[in-house]
Backbone as a chain_set.jsonl record, in Angstrom:
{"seq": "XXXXXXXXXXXXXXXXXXXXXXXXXXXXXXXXXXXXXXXXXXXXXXXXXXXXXXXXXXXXXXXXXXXXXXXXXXXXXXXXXXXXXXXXXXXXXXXXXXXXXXXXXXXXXXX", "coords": {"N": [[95.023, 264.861, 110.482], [92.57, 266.026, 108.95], [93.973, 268.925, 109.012], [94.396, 268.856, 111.391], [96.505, 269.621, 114.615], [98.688, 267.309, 115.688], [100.497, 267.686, 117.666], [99.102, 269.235, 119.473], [97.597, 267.824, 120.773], [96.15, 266.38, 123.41], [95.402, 263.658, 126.195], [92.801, 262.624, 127.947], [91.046, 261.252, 130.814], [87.966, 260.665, 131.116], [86.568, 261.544, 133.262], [88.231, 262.974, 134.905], [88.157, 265.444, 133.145], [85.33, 266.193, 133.646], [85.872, 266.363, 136.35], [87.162, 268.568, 136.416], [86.365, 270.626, 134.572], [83.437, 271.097, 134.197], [80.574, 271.264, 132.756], [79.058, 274.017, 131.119], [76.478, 275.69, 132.424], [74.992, 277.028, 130.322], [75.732, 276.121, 127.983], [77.45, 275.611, 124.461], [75.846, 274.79, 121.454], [77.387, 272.627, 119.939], [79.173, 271.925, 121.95], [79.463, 269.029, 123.809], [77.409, 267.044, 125.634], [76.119, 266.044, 128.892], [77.706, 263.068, 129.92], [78.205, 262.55, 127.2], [80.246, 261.376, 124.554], [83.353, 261.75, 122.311], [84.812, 259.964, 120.51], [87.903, 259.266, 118.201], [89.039, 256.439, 116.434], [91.761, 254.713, 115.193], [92.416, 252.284, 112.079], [95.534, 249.916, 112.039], [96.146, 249.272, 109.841], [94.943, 250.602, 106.267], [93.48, 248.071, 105.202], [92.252, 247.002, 107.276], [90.225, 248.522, 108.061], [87.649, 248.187, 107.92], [87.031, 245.75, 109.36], [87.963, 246.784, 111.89], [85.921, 248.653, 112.633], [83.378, 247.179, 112.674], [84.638, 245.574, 114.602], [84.368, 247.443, 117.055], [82.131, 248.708, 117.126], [80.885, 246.186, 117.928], [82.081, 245.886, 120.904], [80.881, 248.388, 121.874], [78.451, 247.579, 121.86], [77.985, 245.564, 123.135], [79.092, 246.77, 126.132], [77.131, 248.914, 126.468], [75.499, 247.475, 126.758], [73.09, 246.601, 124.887], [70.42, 244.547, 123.282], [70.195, 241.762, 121.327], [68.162, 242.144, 119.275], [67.668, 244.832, 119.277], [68.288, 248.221, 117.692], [71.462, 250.384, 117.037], [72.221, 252.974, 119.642], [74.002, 254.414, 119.049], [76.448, 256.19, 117.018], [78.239, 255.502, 114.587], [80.53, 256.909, 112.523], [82.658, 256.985, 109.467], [85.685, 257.886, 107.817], [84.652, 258.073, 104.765], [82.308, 258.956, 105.374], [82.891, 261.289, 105.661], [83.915, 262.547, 103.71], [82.24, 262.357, 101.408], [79.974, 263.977, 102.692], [82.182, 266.316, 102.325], [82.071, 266.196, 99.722], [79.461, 266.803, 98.543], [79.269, 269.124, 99.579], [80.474, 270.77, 98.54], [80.16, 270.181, 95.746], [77.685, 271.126, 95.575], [77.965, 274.378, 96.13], [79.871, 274.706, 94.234], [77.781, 274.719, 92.021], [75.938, 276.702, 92.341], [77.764, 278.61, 92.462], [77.969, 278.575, 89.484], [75.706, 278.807, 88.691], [75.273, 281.524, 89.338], [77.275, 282.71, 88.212], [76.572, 282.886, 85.481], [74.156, 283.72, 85.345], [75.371, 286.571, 85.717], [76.319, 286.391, 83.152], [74.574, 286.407, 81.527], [73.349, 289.174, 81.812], [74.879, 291.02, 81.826], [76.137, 290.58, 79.078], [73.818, 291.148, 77.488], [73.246, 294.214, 77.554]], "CA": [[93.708, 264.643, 109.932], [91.204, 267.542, 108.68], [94.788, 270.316, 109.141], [94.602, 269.247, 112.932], [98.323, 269.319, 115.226], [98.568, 266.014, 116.58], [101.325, 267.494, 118.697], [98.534, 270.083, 120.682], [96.714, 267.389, 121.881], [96.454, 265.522, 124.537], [94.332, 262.456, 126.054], [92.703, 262.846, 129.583], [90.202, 260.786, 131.608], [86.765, 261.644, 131.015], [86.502, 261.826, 134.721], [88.993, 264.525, 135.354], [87.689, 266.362, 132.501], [84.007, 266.5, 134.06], [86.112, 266.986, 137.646], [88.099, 270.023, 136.467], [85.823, 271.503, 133.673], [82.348, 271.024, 134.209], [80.284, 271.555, 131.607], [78.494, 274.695, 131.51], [74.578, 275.771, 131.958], [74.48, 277.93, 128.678], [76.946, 274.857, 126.887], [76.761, 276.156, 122.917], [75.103, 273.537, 121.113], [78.461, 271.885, 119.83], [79.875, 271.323, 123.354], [79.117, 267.632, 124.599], [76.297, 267.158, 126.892], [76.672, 265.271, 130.094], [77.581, 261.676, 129.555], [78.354, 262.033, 125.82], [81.466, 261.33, 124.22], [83.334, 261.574, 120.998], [86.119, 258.865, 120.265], [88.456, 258.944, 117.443], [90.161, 255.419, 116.323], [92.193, 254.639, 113.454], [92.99, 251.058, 112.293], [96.475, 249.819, 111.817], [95.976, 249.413, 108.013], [93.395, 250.969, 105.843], [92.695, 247.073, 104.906], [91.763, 246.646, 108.971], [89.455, 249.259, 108.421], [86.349, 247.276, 107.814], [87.501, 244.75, 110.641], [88.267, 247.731, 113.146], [84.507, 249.31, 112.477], [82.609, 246.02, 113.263], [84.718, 245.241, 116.413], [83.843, 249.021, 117.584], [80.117, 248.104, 117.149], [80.163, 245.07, 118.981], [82.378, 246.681, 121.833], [79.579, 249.638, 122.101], [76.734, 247.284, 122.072], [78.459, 244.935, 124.539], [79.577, 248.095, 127.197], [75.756, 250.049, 126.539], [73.68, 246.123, 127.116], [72.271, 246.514, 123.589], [70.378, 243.253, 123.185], [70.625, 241.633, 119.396], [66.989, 242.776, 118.508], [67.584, 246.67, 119.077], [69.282, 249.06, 116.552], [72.694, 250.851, 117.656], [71.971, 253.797, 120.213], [75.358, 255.36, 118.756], [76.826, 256.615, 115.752], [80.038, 255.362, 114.034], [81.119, 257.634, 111.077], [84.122, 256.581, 109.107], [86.672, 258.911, 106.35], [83.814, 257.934, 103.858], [81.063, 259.608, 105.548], [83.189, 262.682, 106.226], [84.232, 262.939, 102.379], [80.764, 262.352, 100.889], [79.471, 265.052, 103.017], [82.42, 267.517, 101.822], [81.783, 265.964, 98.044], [77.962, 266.863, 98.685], [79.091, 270.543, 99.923], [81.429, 271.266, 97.41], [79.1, 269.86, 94.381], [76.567, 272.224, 96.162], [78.681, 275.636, 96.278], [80.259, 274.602, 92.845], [76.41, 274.511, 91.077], [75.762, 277.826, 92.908], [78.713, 279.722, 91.431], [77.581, 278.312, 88.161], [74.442, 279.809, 88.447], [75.477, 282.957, 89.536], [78.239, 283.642, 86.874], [75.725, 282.139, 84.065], [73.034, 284.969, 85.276], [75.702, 287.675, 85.486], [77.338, 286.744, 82.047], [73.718, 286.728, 80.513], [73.266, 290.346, 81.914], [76.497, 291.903, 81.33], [75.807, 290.189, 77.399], [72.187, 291.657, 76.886], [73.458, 295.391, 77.823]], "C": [[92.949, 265.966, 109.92], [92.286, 268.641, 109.3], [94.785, 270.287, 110.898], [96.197, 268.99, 113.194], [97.806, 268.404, 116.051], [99.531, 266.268, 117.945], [100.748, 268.261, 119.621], [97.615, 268.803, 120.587], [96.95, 266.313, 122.997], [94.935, 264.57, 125.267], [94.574, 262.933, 127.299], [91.446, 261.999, 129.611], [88.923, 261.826, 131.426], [86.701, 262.188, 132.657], [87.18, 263.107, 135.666], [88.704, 265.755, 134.766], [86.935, 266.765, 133.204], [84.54, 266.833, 135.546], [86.333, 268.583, 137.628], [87.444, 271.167, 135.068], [84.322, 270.657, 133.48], [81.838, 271.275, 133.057], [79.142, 272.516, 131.987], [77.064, 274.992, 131.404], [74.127, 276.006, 130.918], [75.329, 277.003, 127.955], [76.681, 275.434, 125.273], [76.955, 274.378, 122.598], [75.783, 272.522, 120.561], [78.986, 271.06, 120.493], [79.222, 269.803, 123.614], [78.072, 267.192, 125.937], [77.263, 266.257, 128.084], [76.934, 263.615, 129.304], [77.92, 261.233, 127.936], [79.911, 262.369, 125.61], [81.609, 260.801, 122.882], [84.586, 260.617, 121.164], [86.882, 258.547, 119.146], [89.169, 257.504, 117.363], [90.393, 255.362, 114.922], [92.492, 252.968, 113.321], [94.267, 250.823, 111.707], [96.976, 249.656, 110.545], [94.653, 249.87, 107.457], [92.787, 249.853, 105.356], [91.821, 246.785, 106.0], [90.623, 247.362, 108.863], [87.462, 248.736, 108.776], [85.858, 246.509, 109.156], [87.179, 245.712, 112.121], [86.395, 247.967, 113.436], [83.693, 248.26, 112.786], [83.004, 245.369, 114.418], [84.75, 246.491, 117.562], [82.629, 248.976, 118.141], [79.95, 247.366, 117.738], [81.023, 245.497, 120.39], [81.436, 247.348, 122.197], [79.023, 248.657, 122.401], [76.758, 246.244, 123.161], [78.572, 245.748, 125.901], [77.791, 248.705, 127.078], [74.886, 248.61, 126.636], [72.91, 246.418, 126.092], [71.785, 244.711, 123.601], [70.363, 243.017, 120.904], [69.369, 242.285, 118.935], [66.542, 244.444, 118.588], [68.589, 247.063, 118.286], [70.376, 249.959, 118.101], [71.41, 252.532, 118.274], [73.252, 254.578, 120.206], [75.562, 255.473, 117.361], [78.289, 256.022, 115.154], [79.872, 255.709, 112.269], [82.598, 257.06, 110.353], [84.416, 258.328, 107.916], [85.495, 259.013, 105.478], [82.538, 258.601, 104.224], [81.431, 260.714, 105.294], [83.375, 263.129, 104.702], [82.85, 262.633, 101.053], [80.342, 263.563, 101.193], [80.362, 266.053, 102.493], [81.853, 267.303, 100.226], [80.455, 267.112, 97.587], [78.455, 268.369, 99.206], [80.002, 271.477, 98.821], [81.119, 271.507, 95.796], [78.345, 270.959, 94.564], [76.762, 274.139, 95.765], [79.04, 275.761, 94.409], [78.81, 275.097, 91.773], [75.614, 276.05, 91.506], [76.434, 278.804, 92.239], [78.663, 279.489, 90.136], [76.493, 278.775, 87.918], [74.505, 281.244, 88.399], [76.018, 283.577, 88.347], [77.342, 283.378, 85.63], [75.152, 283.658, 84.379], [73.908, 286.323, 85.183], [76.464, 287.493, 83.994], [75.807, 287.153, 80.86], [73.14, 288.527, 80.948], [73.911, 291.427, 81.866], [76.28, 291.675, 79.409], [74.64, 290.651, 76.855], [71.979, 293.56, 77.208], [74.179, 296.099, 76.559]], "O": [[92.826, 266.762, 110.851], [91.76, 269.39, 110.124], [95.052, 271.256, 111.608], [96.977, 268.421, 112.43], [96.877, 268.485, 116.855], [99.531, 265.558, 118.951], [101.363, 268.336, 120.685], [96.544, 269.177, 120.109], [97.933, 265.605, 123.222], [93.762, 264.762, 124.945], [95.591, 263.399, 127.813], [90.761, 261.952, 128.589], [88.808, 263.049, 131.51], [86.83, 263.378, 132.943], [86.821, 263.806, 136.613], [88.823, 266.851, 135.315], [87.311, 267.796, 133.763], [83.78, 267.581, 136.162], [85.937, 269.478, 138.375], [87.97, 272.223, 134.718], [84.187, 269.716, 132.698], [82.646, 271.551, 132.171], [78.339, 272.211, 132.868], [76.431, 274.614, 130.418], [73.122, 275.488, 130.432], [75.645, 277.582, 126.915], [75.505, 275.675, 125.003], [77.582, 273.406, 123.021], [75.194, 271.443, 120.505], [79.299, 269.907, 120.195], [78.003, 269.882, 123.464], [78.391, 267.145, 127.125], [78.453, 265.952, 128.157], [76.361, 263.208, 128.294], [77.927, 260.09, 127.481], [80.608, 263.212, 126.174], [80.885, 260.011, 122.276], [85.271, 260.743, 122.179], [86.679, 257.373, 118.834], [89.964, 257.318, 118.284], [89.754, 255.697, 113.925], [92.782, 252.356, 114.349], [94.399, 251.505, 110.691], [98.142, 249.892, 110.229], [93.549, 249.644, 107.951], [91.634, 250.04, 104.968], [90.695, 246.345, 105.767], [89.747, 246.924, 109.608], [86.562, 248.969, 109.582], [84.799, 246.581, 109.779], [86.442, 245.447, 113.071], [85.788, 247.443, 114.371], [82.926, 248.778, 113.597], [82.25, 244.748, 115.167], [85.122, 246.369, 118.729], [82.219, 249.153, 119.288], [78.896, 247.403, 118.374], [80.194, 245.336, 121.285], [80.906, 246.803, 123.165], [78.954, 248.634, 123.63], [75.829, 246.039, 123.943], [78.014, 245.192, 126.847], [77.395, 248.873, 128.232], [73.657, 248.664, 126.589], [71.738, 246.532, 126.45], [72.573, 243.8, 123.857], [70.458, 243.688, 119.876], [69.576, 243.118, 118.053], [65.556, 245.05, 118.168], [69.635, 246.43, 118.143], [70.22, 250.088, 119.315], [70.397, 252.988, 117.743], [73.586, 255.291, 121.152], [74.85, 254.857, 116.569], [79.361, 256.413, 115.614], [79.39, 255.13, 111.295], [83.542, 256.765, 111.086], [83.737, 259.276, 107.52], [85.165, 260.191, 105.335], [81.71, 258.79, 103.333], [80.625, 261.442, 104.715], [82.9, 264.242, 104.475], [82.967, 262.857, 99.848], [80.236, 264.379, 100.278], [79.699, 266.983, 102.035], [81.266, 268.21, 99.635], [80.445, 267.939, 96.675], [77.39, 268.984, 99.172], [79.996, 272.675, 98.537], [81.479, 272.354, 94.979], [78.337, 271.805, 93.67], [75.921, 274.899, 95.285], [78.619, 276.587, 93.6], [79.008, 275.833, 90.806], [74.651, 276.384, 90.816], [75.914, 279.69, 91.562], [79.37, 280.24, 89.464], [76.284, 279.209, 86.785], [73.929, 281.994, 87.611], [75.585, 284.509, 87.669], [77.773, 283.966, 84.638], [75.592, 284.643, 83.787], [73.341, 287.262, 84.624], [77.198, 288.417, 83.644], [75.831, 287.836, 79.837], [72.408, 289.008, 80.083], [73.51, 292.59, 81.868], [76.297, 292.633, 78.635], [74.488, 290.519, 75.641], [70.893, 294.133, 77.124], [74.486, 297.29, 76.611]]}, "num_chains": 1, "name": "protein.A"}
């Protein structure tokens, strides 16, 4: 997924993490605060996917004591968020280098 090696990684206990690598005072603003955590899952078919993502949500809100009348105090992104946002950076860059080469072809053409 996203050019990563599935074969460098490896799964560890948050607990040993935070035993054996603290997290540091100056942390850059990427790093994971205390207590936060990221969680990849995939579902066993991309039909499940729908299925998977709504029993995620009620997991979370079951485990964090969400009652039914508060909004989620977490985030769940799927493939579709992540490929919107490149769409939306790519459209962006694309409409940029169209501007650019437009203004240098009308100034290279008026010389």
């Amino acid at each position: 997924m996203l050019g990563n090696n599935f074969d460098a990684v490896a799964t560890i206990p948050y607990t040993t993490i935070d035993k054996y690598f603290p997290v540091p005072q100056e942390a850059p603003i990427w790093f994971p605060k205390r207590g936060e955590l990221f969680l990849d899952a995939i579902a066993q078919t991309p039909e499940q996917s729908d299925q998977a993502q709504k029993e995620i949500i009620e997991v979370l809100r079951i485990r964090r004591h969400l009652p039914s009348n508060k909004g989620n105090n977490f985030v769940v992104f799927t493939d579709d968020a992540f490929l919107s946002l490149y769409n939306a950076l790519t459209g962006g860059i694309f409409a940029l280098m169209t501007l650019v080469s437009g203004i240098s072809l009308m100034v290279a053409g008026s010389e």
